[in-house]
């Protein structure tokens, strides 16, 4: 089925393929599962693909009402979005609400994202040689955001020491925030690993729209800071 030259949704796909990135939590809410990040060659290929006209979420909801299986799939993908309150031609909006540092060695460190500015001063401190993971809390509104990606680059004394890319997934608008946990990492250890670092994090979608770019500093020290 096509609308203005763009394929709306491929009804011939199997239900299992349609739902491969969709799961339900214990309360029945729909969440998106992260997919693997594309390679650099894939990124270059994607940059050369011309997408057709954008189909609004309201159009998605209104199309094919009589097709029961397609309607059920759309309900899983779009969650509890009400077509009556969705405005036409609104751009998706993503707000990153907080960053949480999770480590088995200590209680969670919750860091709110400053509104419209970078964190001032030292944002957080990690213990050398410690296992940790990052959890993002984000809110999606207005329309579906496709291919949301997280990138993070870290420098020490002006030299780039780490670069991370993670595909977070595709999200529909909903009232409740989403959460996404990054894979577990281990901080470096030793005298040369300790000290101050600068970093830049970005959240960008498939249309290269940036929803957050944040610059901050953090430390790696011998131990966790006292609480």
mmCIF file with all atom_site columns, N, CA, C and O in Angstrom, residues 122 154-157 161 188 192-199 216-220:
data_model
loop_
_atom_site.group_PDB
_atom_site.id
_atom_site.type_symbol
_atom_site.label_atom_id
_atom_site.label_alt_id
_atom_site.label_comp_id
_atom_site.label_asym_id
_atom_site.label_entity_id
_atom_site.label_seq_id
_atom_site.pdbx_PDB_ins_code
_atom_site.Cartn_x
_atom_site.Cartn_y
_atom_site.Cartn_z
_atom_site.occupancy
_atom_site.B_iso_or_equiv
_atom_site.pdbx_formal_charge
_atom_site.auth_seq_id
_atom_site.auth_comp_id
_atom_site.auth_asym_id
_atom_site.auth_atom_id
_atom_site.pdbx_PDB_model_num
ATOM 1  N N  . UNK A 1 122 ? 32.145 19.970 37.273 1.00 0.00 ? 122 UNK A N  1
ATOM 2  C CA . UNK A 1 122 ? 32.266 18.514 37.222 1.00 0.00 ? 122 UNK A CA 1
ATOM 3  C C  . UNK A 1 122 ? 30.882 17.885 37.346 1.00 0.00 ? 122 UNK A C  1
ATOM 4  O O  . UNK A 1 122 ? 30.167 18.141 38.307 1.00 0.00 ? 122 UNK A O  1
ATOM 5  N N  . UNK A 1 154 ? 34.814 11.041 23.991 1.00 0.00 ? 154 UNK A N  1
ATOM 6  C CA . UNK A 1 154 ? 35.505 11.412 25.231 1.00 0.00 ? 154 UNK A CA 1
ATOM 7  C C  . UNK A 1 154 ? 36.944 11.810 24.912 1.00 0.00 ? 154 UNK A C  1
ATOM 8  O O  . UNK A 1 154 ? 37.625 11.143 24.112 1.00 0.00 ? 154 UNK A O  1
ATOM 9  N N  . UNK A 1 155 ? 37.397 12.897 25.551 1.00 0.00 ? 155 UNK A N  1
ATOM 10 C CA . UNK A 1 155 ? 38.778 13.377 25.397 1.00 0.00 ? 155 UNK A CA 1
ATOM 11 C C  . UNK A 1 155 ? 39.447 13.481 26.765 1.00 0.00 ? 155 UNK A C  1
ATOM 12 O O  . UNK A 1 155 ? 38.784 13.752 27.781 1.00 0.00 ? 155 UNK A O  1
ATOM 13 N N  . UNK A 1 156 ? 40.766 13.262 26.769 1.00 0.00 ? 156 UNK A N  1
ATOM 14 C CA . UNK A 1 156 ? 41.590 13.504 27.976 1.00 0.00 ? 156 UNK A CA 1
ATOM 15 C C  . UNK A 1 156 ? 42.814 14.279 27.543 1.00 0.00 ? 156 UNK A C  1
ATOM 16 O O  . UNK A 1 156 ? 43.530 13.851 26.635 1.00 0.00 ? 156 UNK A O  1
ATOM 17 N N  . UNK A 1 157 ? 43.016 15.414 28.169 1.00 0.00 ? 157 UNK A N  1
ATOM 18 C CA . UNK A 1 157 ? 44.104 16.340 27.804 1.00 0.00 ? 157 UNK A CA 1
ATOM 19 C C  . UNK A 1 157 ? 44.139 16.611 26.304 1.00 0.00 ? 157 UNK A C  1
ATOM 20 O O  . UNK A 1 157 ? 45.204 16.635 25.678 1.00 0.00 ? 157 UNK A O  1
ATOM 21 N N  . UNK A 1 161 ? 39.953 9.646  23.453 1.00 0.00 ? 161 UNK A N  1
ATOM 22 C CA . UNK A 1 161 ? 40.283 8.359  24.054 1.00 0.00 ? 161 UNK A CA 1
ATOM 23 C C  . UNK A 1 161 ? 39.148 7.345  23.921 1.00 0.00 ? 161 UNK A C  1
ATOM 24 O O  . UNK A 1 161 ? 39.353 6.150  24.166 1.00 0.00 ? 161 UNK A O  1
ATOM 25 N N  . UNK A 1 188 ? 38.644 2.476  32.925 1.00 0.00 ? 188 UNK A N  1
ATOM 26 C CA . UNK A 1 188 ? 40.077 2.137  32.961 1.00 0.00 ? 188 UNK A CA 1
ATOM 27 C C  . UNK A 1 188 ? 40.636 2.367  34.368 1.00 0.00 ? 188 UNK A C  1
ATOM 28 O O  . UNK A 1 188 ? 40.025 3.051  35.190 1.00 0.00 ? 188 UNK A O  1
ATOM 29 N N  . UNK A 1 192 ? 47.560 6.617  35.019 1.00 0.00 ? 192 UNK A N  1
ATOM 30 C CA . UNK A 1 192 ? 47.327 7.425  33.834 1.00 0.00 ? 192 UNK A CA 1
ATOM 31 C C  . UNK A 1 192 ? 45.846 7.515  33.467 1.00 0.00 ? 192 UNK A C  1
ATOM 32 O O  . UNK A 1 192 ? 45.444 8.375  32.685 1.00 0.00 ? 192 UNK A O  1
ATOM 33 N N  . UNK A 1 193 ? 45.042 6.642  34.018 1.00 0.00 ? 193 UNK A N  1
ATOM 34 C CA . UNK A 1 193 ? 43.606 6.690  33.743 1.00 0.00 ? 193 UNK A CA 1
ATOM 35 C C  . UNK A 1 193 ? 42.901 7.716  34.618 1.00 0.00 ? 193 UNK A C  1
ATOM 36 O O  . UNK A 1 193 ? 41.843 8.227  34.252 1.00 0.00 ? 193 UNK A O  1
ATOM 37 N N  . UNK A 1 194 ? 43.479 7.995  35.793 1.00 0.00 ? 194 UNK A N  1
ATOM 38 C CA . UNK A 1 194 ? 42.829 8.935  36.701 1.00 0.00 ? 194 UNK A CA 1
ATOM 39 C C  . UNK A 1 194 ? 42.949 10.358 36.188 1.00 0.00 ? 194 UNK A C  1
ATOM 40 O O  . UNK A 1 194 ? 43.886 10.713 35.494 1.00 0.00 ? 194 UNK A O  1
ATOM 41 N N  . UNK A 1 195 ? 41.951 11.168 36.559 1.00 0.00 ? 195 UNK A N  1
ATOM 42 C CA . UNK A 1 195 ? 42.000 12.568 36.174 1.00 0.00 ? 195 UNK A CA 1
ATOM 43 C C  . UNK A 1 195 ? 40.693 13.029 35.566 1.00 0.00 ? 195 UNK A C  1
ATOM 44 O O  . UNK A 1 195 ? 39.659 12.370 35.671 1.00 0.00 ? 195 UNK A O  1
ATOM 45 N N  . UNK A 1 196 ? 40.763 14.175 34.887 1.00 0.00 ? 196 UNK A N  1
ATOM 46 C CA . UNK A 1 196 ? 39.572 14.818 34.353 1.00 0.00 ? 196 UNK A CA 1
ATOM 47 C C  . UNK A 1 196 ? 39.425 14.535 32.855 1.00 0.00 ? 196 UNK A C  1
ATOM 48 O O  . UNK A 1 196 ? 40.409 14.497 32.114 1.00 0.00 ? 196 UNK A O  1
ATOM 49 N N  . UNK A 1 197 ? 38.179 14.343 32.439 1.00 0.00 ? 197 UNK A N  1
ATOM 50 C CA . UNK A 1 197 ? 37.852 14.068 31.042 1.00 0.00 ? 197 UNK A CA 1
ATOM 51 C C  . UNK A 1 197 ? 36.779 15.053 30.582 1.00 0.00 ? 197 UNK A C  1
ATOM 52 O O  . UNK A 1 197 ? 35.955 15.515 31.381 1.00 0.00 ? 197 UNK A O  1
ATOM 53 N N  . UNK A 1 198 ? 36.767 15.335 29.276 1.00 0.00 ? 198 UNK A N  1
ATOM 54 C CA . UNK A 1 198 ? 35.660 16.089 28.679 1.00 0.00 ? 198 UNK A CA 1
ATOM 55 C C  . UNK A 1 198 ? 34.936 15.169 27.702 1.00 0.00 ? 198 UNK A C  1
ATOM 56 O O  . UNK A 1 198 ? 35.551 14.251 27.124 1.00 0.00 ? 198 UNK A O  1
ATOM 57 N N  . UNK A 1 199 ? 33.638 15.399 27.519 1.00 0.00 ? 199 UNK A N  1
ATOM 58 C CA . UNK A 1 199 ? 32.842 14.522 26.665 1.00 0.00 ? 199 UNK A CA 1
ATOM 59 C C  . UNK A 1 199 ? 31.743 15.310 25.972 1.00 0.00 ? 199 UNK A C  1
ATOM 60 O O  . UNK A 1 199 ? 31.306 16.369 26.444 1.00 0.00 ? 199 UNK A O  1
ATOM 61 N N  . UNK A 1 216 ? 30.171 18.055 28.650 1.00 0.00 ? 216 UNK A N  1
ATOM 62 C CA . UNK A 1 216 ? 30.318 17.966 30.106 1.00 0.00 ? 216 UNK A CA 1
ATOM 63 C C  . UNK A 1 216 ? 31.713 17.446 30.471 1.00 0.00 ? 216 UNK A C  1
ATOM 64 O O  . UNK A 1 216 ? 32.472 16.993 29.600 1.00 0.00 ? 216 UNK A O  1
ATOM 65 N N  . UNK A 1 217 ? 32.037 17.538 31.746 1.00 0.00 ? 217 UNK A N  1
ATOM 66 C CA . UNK A 1 217 ? 33.302 17.007 32.267 1.00 0.00 ? 217 UNK A CA 1
ATOM 67 C C  . UNK A 1 217 ? 33.002 15.978 33.359 1.00 0.00 ? 217 UNK A C  1
ATOM 68 O O  . UNK A 1 217 ? 31.998 16.092 34.073 1.00 0.00 ? 217 UNK A O  1
ATOM 69 N N  . UNK A 1 218 ? 33.863 14.979 33.466 1.00 0.00 ? 218 UNK A N  1
ATOM 70 C CA . UNK A 1 218 ? 33.751 14.000 34.544 1.00 0.00 ? 218 UNK A CA 1
ATOM 71 C C  . UNK A 1 218 ? 35.147 13.546 34.950 1.00 0.00 ? 218 UNK A C  1
ATOM 72 O O  . UNK A 1 218 ? 36.131 13.763 34.227 1.00 0.00 ? 218 UNK A O  1
ATOM 73 N N  . UNK A 1 219 ? 35.231 12.933 36.110 1.00 0.00 ? 219 UNK A N  1
ATOM 74 C CA . UNK A 1 219 ? 36.502 12.452 36.638 1.00 0.00 ? 219 UNK A CA 1
ATOM 75 C C  . UNK A 1 219 ? 36.497 10.935 36.771 1.00 0.00 ? 219 UNK A C  1
ATOM 76 O O  . UNK A 1 219 ? 35.443 10.316 36.968 1.00 0.00 ? 219 UNK A O  1
ATOM 77 N N  . UNK A 1 220 ? 37.684 10.345 36.693 1.00 0.00 ? 220 UNK A N  1
ATOM 78 C CA . UNK A 1 220 ? 37.916 8.970  37.129 1.00 0.00 ? 220 UNK A CA 1
ATOM 79 C C  . UNK A 1 220 ? 38.920 9.037  38.266 1.00 0.00 ? 220 UNK A C  1
ATOM 80 O O  . UNK A 1 220 ? 40.013 9.594  38.102 1.00 0.00 ? 220 UNK A O  1
#
